[in-house]
PDB file of C-alpha atoms in Angstrom:
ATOM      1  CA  UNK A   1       0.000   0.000   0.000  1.00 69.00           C
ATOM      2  CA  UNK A   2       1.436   3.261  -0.950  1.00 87.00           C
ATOM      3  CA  UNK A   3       1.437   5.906   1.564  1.00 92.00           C
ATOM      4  CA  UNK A   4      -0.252   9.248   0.412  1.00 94.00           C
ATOM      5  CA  UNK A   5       1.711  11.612   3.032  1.00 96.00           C
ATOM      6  CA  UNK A   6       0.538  15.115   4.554  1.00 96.00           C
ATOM      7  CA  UNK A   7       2.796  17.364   6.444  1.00 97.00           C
ATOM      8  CA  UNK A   8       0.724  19.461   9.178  1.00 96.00           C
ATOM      9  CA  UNK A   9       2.599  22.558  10.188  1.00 94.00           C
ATOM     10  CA  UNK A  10       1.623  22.066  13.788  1.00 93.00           C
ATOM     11  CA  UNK A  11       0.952  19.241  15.972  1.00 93.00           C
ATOM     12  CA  UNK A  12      -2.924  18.973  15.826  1.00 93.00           C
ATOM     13  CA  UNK A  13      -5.157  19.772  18.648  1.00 92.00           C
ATOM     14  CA  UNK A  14      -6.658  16.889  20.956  1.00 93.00           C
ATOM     15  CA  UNK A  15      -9.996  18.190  21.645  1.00 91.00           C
ATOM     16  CA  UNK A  16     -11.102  18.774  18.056  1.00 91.00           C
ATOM     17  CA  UNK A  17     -10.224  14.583  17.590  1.00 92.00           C
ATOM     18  CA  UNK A  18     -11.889  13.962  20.930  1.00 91.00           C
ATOM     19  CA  UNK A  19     -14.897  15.249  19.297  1.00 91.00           C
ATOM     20  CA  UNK A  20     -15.151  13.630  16.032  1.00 91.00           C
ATOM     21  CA  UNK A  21     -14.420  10.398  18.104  1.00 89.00           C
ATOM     22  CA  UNK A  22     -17.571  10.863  20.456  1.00 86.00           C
ATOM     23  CA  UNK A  23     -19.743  11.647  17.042  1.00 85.00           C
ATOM     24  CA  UNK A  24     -18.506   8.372  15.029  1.00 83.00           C
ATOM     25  CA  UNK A  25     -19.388   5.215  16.522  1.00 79.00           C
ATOM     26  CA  UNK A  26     -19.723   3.131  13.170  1.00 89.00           C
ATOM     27  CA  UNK A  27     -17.930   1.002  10.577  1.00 88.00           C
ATOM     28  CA  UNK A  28     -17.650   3.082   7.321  1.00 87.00           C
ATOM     29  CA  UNK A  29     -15.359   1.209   5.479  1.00 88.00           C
ATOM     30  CA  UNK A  30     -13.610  -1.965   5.001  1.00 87.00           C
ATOM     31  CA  UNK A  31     -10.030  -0.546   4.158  1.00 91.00           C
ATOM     32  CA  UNK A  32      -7.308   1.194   5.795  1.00 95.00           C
ATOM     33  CA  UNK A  33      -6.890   4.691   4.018  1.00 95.00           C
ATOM     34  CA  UNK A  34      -3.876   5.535   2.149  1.00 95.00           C
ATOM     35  CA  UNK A  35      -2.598   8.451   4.224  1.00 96.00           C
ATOM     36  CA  UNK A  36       0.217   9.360   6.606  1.00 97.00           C
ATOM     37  CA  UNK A  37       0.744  12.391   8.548  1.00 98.00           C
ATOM     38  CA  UNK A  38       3.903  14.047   9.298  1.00 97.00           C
ATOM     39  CA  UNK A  39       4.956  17.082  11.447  1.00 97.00           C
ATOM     40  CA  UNK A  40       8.222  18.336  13.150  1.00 96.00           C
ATOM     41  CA  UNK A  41       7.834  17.918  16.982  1.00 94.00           C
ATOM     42  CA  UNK A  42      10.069  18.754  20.118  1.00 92.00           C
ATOM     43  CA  UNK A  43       9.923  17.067  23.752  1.00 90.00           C
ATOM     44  CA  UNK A  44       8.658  19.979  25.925  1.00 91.00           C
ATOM     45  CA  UNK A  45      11.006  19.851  28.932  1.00 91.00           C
ATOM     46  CA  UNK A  46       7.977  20.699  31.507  1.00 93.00           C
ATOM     47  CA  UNK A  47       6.257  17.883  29.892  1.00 94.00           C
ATOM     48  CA  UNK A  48       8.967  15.396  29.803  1.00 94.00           C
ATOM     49  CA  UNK A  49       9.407  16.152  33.588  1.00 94.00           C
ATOM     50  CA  UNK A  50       5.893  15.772  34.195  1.00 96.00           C
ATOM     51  CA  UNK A  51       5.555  12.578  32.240  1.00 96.00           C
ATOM     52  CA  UNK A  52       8.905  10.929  33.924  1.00 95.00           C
ATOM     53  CA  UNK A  53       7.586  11.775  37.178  1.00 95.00           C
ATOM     54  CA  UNK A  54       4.306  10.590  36.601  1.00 96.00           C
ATOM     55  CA  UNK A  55       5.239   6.897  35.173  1.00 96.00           C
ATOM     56  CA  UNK A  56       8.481   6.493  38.086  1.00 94.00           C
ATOM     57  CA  UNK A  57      11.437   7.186  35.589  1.00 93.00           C
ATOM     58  CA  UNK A  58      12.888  10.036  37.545  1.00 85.00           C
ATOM     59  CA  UNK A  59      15.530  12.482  36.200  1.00 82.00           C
ATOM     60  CA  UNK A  60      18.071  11.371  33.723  1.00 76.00           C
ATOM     61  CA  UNK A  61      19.563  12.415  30.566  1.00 74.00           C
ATOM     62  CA  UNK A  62      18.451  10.238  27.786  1.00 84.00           C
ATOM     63  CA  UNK A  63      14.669  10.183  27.285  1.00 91.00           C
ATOM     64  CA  UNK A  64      12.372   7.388  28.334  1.00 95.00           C
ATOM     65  CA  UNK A  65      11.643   4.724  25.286  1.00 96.00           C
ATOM     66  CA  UNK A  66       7.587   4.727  26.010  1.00 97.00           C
ATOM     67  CA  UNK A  67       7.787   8.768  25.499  1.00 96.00           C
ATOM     68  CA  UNK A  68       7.957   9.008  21.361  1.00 96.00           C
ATOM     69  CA  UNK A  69       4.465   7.654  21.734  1.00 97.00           C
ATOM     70  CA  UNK A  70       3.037  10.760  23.667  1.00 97.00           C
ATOM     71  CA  UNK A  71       4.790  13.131  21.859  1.00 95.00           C
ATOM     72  CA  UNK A  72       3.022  11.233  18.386  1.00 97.00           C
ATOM     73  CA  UNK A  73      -0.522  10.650  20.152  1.00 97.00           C
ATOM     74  CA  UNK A  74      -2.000  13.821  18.598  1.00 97.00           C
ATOM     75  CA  UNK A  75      -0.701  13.039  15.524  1.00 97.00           C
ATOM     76  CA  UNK A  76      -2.422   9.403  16.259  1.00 97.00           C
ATOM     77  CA  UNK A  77      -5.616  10.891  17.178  1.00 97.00           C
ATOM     78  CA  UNK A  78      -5.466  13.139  14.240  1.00 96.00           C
ATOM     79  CA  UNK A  79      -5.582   9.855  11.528  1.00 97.00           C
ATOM     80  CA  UNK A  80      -7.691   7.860  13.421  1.00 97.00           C
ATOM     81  CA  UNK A  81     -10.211  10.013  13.705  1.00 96.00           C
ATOM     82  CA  UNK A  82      -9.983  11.669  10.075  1.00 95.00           C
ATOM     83  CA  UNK A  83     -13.330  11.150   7.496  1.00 93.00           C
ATOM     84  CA  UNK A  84     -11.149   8.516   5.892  1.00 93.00           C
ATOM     85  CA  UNK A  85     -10.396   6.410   8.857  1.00 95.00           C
ATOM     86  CA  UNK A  86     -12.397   3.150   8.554  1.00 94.00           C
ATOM     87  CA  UNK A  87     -13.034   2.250  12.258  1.00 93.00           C
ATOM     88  CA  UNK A  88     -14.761   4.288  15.362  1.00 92.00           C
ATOM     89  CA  UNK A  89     -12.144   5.574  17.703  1.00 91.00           C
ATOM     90  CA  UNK A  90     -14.621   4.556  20.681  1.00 85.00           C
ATOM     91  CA  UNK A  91     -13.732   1.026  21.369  1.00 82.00           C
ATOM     92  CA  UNK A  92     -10.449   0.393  19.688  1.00 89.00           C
ATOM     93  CA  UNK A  93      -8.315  -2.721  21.810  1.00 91.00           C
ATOM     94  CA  UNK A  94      -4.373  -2.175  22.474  1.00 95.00           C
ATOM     95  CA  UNK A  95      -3.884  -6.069  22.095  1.00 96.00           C
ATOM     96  CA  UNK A  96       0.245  -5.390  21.133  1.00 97.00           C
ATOM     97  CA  UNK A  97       2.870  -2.846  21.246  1.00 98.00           C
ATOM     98  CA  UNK A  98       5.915  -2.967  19.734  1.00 98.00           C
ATOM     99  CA  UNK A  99       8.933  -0.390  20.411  1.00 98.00           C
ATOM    100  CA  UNK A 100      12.138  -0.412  18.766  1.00 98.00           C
ATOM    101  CA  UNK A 101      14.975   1.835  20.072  1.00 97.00           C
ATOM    102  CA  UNK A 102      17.549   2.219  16.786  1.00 96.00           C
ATOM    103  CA  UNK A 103      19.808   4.843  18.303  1.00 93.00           C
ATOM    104  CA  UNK A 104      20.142   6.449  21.879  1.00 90.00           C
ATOM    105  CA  UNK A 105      17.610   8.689  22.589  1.00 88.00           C
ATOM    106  CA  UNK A 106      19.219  12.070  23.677  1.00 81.00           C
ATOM    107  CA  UNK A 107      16.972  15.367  24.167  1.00 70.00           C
ATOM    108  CA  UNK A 108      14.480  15.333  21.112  1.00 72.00           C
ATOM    109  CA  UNK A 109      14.233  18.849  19.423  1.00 79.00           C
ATOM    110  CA  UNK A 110      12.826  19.388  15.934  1.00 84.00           C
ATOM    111  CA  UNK A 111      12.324  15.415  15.105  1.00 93.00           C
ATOM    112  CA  UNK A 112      10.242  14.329  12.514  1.00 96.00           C
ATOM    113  CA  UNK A 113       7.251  12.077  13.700  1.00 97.00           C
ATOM    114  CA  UNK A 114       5.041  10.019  10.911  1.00 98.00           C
ATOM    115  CA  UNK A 115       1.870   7.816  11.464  1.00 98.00           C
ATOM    116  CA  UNK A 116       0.277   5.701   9.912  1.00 98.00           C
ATOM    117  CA  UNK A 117      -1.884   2.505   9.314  1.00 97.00           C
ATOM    118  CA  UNK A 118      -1.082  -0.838   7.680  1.00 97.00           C
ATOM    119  CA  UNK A 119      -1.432  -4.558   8.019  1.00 95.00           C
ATOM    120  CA  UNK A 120      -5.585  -5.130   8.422  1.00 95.00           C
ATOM    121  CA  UNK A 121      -6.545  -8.396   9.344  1.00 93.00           C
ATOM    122  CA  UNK A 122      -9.313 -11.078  10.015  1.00 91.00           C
ATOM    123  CA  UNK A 123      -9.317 -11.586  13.623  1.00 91.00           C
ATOM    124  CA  UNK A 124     -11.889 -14.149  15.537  1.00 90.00           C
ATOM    125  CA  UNK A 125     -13.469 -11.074  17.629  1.00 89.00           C
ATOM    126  CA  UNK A 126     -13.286  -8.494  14.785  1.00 91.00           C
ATOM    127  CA  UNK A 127     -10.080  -7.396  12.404  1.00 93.00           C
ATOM    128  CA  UNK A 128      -6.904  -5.678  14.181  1.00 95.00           C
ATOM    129  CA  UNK A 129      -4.424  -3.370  12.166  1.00 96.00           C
ATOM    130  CA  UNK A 130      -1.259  -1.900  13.014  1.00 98.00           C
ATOM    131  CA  UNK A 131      -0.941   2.073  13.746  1.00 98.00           C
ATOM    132  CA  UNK A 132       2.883   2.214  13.082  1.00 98.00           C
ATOM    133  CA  UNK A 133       4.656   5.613  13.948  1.00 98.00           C
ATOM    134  CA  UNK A 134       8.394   6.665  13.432  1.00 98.00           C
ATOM    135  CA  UNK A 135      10.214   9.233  14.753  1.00 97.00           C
ATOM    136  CA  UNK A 136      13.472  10.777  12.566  1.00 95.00           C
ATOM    137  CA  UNK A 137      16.437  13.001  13.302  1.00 92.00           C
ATOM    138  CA  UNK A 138      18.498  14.359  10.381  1.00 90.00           C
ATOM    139  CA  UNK A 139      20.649  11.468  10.543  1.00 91.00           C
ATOM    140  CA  UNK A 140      17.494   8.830   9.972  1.00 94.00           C
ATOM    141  CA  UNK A 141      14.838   6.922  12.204  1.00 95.00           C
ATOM    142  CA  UNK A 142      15.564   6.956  15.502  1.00 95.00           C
ATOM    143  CA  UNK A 143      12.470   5.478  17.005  1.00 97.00           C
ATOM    144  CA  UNK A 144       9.498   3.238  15.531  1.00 98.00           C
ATOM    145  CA  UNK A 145       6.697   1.946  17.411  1.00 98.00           C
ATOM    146  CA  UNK A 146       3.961  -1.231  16.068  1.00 98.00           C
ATOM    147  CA  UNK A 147       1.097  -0.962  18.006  1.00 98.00           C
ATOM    148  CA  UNK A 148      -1.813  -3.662  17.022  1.00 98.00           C
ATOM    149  CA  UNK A 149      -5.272  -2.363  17.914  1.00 96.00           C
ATOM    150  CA  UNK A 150      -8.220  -4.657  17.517  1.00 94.00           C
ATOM    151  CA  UNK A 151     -12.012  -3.427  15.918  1.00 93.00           C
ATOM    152  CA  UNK A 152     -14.897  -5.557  17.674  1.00 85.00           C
ATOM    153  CA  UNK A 153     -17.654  -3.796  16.003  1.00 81.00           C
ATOM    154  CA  UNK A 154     -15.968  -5.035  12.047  1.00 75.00           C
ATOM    155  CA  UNK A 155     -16.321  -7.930  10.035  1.00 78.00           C
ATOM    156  CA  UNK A 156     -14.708  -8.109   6.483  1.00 75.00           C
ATOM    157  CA  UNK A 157     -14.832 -10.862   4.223  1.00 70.00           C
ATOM    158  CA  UNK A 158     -12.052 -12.586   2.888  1.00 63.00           C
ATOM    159  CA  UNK A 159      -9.512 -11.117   5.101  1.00 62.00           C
ATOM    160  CA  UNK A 160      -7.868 -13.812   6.119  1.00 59.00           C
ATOM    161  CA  UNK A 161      -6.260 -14.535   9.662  1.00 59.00           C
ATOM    162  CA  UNK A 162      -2.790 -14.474  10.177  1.00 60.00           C
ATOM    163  CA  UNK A 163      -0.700 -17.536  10.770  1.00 52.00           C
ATOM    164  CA  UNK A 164      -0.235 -18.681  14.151  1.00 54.00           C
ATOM    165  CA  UNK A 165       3.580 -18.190  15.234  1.00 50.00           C
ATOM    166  CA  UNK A 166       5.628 -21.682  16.516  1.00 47.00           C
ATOM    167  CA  UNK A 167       5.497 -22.665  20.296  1.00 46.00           C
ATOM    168  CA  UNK A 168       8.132 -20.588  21.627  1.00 49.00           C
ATOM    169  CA  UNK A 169      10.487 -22.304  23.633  1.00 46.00           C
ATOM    170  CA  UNK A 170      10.260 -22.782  27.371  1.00 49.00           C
ATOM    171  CA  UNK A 171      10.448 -19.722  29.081  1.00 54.00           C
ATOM    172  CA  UNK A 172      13.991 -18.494  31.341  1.00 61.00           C
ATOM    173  CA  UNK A 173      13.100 -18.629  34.991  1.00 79.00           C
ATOM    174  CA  UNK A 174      11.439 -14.857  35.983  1.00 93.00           C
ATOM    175  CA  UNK A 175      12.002 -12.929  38.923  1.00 94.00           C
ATOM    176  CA  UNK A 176       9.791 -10.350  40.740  1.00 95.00           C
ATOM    177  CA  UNK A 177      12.266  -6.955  40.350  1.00 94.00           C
ATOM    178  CA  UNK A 178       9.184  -4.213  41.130  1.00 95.00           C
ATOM    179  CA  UNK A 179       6.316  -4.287  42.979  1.00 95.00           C
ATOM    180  CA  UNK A 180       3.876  -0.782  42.886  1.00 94.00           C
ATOM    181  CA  UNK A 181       0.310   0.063  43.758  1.00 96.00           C
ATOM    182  CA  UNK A 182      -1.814   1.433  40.754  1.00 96.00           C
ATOM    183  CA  UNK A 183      -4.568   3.555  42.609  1.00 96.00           C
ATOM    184  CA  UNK A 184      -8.203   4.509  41.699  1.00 95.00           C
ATOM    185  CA  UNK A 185      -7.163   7.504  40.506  1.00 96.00           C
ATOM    186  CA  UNK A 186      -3.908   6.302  38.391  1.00 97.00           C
ATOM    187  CA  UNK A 187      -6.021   6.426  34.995  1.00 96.00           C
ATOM    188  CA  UNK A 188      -6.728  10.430  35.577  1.00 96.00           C
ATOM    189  CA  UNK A 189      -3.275  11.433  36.671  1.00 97.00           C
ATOM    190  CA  UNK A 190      -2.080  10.105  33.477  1.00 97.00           C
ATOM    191  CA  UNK A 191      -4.326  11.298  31.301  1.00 96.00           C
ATOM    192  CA  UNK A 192      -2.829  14.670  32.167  1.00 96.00           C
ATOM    193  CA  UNK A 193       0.533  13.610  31.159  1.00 96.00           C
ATOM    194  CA  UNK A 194      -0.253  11.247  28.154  1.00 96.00           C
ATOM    195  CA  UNK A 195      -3.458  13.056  26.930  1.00 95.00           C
ATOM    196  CA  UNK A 196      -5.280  10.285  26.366  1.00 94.00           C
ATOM    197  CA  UNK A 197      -8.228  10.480  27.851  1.00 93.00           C
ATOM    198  CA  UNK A 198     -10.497   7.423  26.948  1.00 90.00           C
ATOM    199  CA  UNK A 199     -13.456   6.810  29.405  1.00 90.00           C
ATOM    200  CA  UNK A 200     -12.649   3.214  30.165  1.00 91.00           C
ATOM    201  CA  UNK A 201      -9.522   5.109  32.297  1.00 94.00           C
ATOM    202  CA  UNK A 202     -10.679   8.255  33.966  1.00 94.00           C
ATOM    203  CA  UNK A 203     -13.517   6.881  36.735  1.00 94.00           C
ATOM    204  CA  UNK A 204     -15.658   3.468  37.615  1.00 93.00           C
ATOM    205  CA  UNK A 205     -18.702   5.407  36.109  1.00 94.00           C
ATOM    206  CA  UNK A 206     -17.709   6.640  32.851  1.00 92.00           C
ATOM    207  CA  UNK A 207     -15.852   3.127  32.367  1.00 91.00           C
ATOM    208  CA  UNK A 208     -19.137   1.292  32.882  1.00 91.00           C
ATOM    209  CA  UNK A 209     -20.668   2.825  30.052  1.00 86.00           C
ATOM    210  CA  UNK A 210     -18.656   1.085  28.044  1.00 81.00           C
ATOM    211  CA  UNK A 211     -18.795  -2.170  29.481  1.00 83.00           C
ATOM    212  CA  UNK A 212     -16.327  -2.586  32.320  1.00 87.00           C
ATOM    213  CA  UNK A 213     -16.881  -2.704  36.022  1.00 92.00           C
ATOM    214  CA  UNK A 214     -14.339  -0.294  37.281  1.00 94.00           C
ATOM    215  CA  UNK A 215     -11.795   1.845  35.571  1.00 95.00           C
ATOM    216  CA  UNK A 216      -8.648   0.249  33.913  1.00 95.00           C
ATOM    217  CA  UNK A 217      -5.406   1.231  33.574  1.00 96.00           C
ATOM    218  CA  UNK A 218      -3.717   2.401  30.506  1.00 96.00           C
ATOM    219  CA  UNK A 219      -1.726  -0.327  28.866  1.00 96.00           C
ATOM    220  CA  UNK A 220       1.295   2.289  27.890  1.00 97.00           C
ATOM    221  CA  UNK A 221       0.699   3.567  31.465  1.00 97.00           C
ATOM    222  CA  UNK A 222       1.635  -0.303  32.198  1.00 97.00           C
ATOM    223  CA  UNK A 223       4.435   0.007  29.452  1.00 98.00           C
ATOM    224  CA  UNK A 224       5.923   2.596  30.372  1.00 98.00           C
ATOM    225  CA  UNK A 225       6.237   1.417  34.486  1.00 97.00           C
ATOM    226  CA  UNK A 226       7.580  -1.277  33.098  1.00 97.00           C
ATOM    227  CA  UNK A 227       9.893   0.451  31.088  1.00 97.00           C
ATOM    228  CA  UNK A 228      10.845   2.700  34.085  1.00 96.00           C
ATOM    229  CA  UNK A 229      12.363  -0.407  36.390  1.00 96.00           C
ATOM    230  CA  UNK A 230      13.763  -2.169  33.959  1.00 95.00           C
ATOM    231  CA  UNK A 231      15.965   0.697  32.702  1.00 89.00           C
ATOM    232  CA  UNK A 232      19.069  -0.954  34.316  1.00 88.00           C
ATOM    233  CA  UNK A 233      18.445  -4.016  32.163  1.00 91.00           C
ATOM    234  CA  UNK A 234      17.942  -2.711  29.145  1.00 92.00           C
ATOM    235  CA  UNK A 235      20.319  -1.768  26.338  1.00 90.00           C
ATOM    236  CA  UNK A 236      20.231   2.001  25.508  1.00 88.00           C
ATOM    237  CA  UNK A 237      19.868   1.723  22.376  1.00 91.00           C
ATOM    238  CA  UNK A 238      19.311  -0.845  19.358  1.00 94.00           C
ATOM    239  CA  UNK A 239      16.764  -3.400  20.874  1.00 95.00           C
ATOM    240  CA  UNK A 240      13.421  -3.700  20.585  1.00 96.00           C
ATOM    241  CA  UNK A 241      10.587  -4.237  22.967  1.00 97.00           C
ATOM    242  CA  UNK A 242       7.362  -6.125  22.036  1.00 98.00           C
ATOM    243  CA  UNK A 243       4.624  -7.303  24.489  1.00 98.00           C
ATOM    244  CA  UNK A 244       1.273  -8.095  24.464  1.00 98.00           C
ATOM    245  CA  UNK A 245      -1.501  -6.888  26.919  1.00 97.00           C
ATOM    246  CA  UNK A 246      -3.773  -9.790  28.163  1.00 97.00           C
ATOM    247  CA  UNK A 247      -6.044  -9.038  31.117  1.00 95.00           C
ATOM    248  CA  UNK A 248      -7.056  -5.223  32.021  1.00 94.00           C
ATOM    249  CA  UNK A 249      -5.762  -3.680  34.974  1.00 96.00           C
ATOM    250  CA  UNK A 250      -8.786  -3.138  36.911  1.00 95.00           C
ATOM    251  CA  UNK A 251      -8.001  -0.035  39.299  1.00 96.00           C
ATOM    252  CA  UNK A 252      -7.139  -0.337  42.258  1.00 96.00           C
ATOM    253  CA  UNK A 253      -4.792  -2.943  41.922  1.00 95.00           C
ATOM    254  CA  UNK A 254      -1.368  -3.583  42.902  1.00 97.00           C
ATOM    255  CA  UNK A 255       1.137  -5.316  40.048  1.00 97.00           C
ATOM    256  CA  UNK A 256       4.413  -7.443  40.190  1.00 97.00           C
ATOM    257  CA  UNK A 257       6.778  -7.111  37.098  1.00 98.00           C
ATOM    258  CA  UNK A 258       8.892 -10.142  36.705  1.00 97.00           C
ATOM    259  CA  UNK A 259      11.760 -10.562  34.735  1.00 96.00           C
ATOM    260  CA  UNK A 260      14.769 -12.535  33.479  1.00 93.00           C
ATOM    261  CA  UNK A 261      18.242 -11.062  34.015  1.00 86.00           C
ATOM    262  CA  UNK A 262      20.114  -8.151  32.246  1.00 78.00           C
ATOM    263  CA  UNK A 263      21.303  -8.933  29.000  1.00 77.00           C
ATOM    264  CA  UNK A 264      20.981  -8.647  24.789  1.00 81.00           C
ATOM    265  CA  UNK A 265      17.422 -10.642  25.263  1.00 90.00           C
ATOM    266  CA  UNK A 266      15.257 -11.327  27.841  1.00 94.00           C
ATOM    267  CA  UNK A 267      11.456 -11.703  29.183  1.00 96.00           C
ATOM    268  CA  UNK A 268       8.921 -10.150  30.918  1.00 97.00           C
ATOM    269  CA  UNK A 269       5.353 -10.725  32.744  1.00 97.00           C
ATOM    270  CA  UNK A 270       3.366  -8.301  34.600  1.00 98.00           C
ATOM    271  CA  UNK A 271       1.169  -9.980  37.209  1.00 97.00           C
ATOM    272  CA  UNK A 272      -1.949  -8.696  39.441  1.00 96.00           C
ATOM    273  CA  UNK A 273      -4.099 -10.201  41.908  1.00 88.00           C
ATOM    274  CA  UNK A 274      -4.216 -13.853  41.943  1.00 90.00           C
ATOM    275  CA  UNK A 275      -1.175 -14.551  39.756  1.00 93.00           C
ATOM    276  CA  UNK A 276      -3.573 -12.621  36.902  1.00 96.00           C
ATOM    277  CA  UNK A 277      -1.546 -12.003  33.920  1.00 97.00           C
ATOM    278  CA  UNK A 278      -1.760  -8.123  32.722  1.00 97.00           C
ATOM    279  CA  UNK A 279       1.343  -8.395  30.400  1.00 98.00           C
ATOM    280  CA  UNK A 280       4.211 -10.104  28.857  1.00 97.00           C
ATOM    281  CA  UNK A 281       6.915  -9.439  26.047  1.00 97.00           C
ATOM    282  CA  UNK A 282      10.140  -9.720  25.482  1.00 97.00           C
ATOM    283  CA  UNK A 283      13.574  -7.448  24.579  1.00 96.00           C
ATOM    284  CA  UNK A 284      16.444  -8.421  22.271  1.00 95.00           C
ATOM    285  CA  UNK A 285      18.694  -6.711  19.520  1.00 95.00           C
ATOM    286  CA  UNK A 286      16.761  -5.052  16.304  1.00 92.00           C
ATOM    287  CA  UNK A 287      17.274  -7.235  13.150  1.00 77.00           C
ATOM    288  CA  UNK A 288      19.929  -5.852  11.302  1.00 59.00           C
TER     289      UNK A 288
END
């Protein structure tokens, strides 16, 4: 699929999407469109301080690897919302995210971000697609991010599904390394710092509109804790980390990240109450 690209001369605002999202709650289509948008961002150093605070990364000098994603959500927002976009905003499923750190990520100022959409598939509750976005410096990408979001409301014929991958081998013995409490409140507080602010994470009312008991959690929210303890064990720079989100993280809740030791590749799980399984993934070196 070629990519028909735009260039916006400012990073779009979030209400304006927020609104067209609440006002399209159907199917309109049963292909991705062609389009990509670009725009020249910058990390806003209030922000960034804001946003490492917030998700327990602290002060340092290189930036977190979860934080390309906030700085392209408007930019997300923007295409999945446009006229052209396929699928209601309201009720889109994380199921996968995929970040790959190609070079160290030093203070961003006047990168390049790009999104766009690619890969639709069958899947048995719907069809998923990829939202893949990229950041670039003038010396080339620096940052790309897969993340796999799932449609319940579609069904397309003849898509078909993808293949199931092998039975991975047994997994390396995990370790609990963290431990934190995710309070009632944990969906709001980032909201402020990520801007996303989908109903199913703000309160226990607005998320029951849509279905679920009591809040949830963001799964970058997840991502990036995550992220945040494991920085010790994680190369700076050209790896990659995929995982996939299983069961919500009903708030309150308190969560155990496991993990296998520091090295090229490892593994992850992120547990909850009753040994419940929120999220697991792996790290290892980008393909060259």
């Amino acid at each position: 699929m070629a990519i028909h690209w735009q260039t916006l001369t400012r990073n779009p605002d979030l209400p304006s999407a927020y609104l067209k999202a609440a006002f399209n709650r159907k199917v309109t289509g049963e292909r991705l469109p062609e389009l990509g948008l670009r725009c020249s961002l910058s990390a806003d150093p209030r922000h960034l301080a804001a946003y490492r605070e917030r998700c327990g990364f602290g002060e340092g000098g290189m930036l977190p690897a979860t934080y390309p994603h906030v700085l392209a959500f408007a930019l997300q927002m923007h295409l999945l919302t446009d006229k052209h976009f396929p699928f209601p905003l309201l009720g889109l499923v994380h199921l996968r995210n995929r970040i790959q750190v190609l070079r160290p990520l030093g203070g961003v100022a006047g990168v390049r971000v790009s999104v766009h959409a690619q890969n639709l598939q069958a899947h048995e509750k719907g069809v998923t697609f990829d939202l893949v976005t990229q950041v670039d410096d003038p010396l080339g990408p620096l940052w790309q991010e897969h993340s796999t979001m799932l449609c319940r409301q579609a069904r397309i014929e003849g898509l078909s599904q993808p293949v199931q991958a092998p039975a991975q081998p047994a997994e390396p013995a995990l370790v609990a390394v963290h431990r934190w409490y995710a309070a009632a409140d944990t969906g709001r507080r980032y909201a402020r710092v990520s801007g996303d602010y989908n109903p199913i994470h703000l309160s226990a009312l607005s998320a029951r509109l849509f279905g679920f008991p009591t809040a949830i959690a963001h799964g970058m929210w997840s991502l990036a804790q995550t992220v945040a303890a494991l920085r010790e064990r994680l190369p700076r720079s050209n790896y990659q980390l995929a995982v996939e989100f299983h069961k919500p993280v009903r708030l309150p809740s308190e969560l155990i990240l496991s993990a296998s030791a520091a090295g090229l590749d490892g593994q992850l799980a992120l547990h909850g109450r009753d040994d419940l399984l929120h999220m697991s993934g792996t790290w290892g070196p980008v393909a060259q």
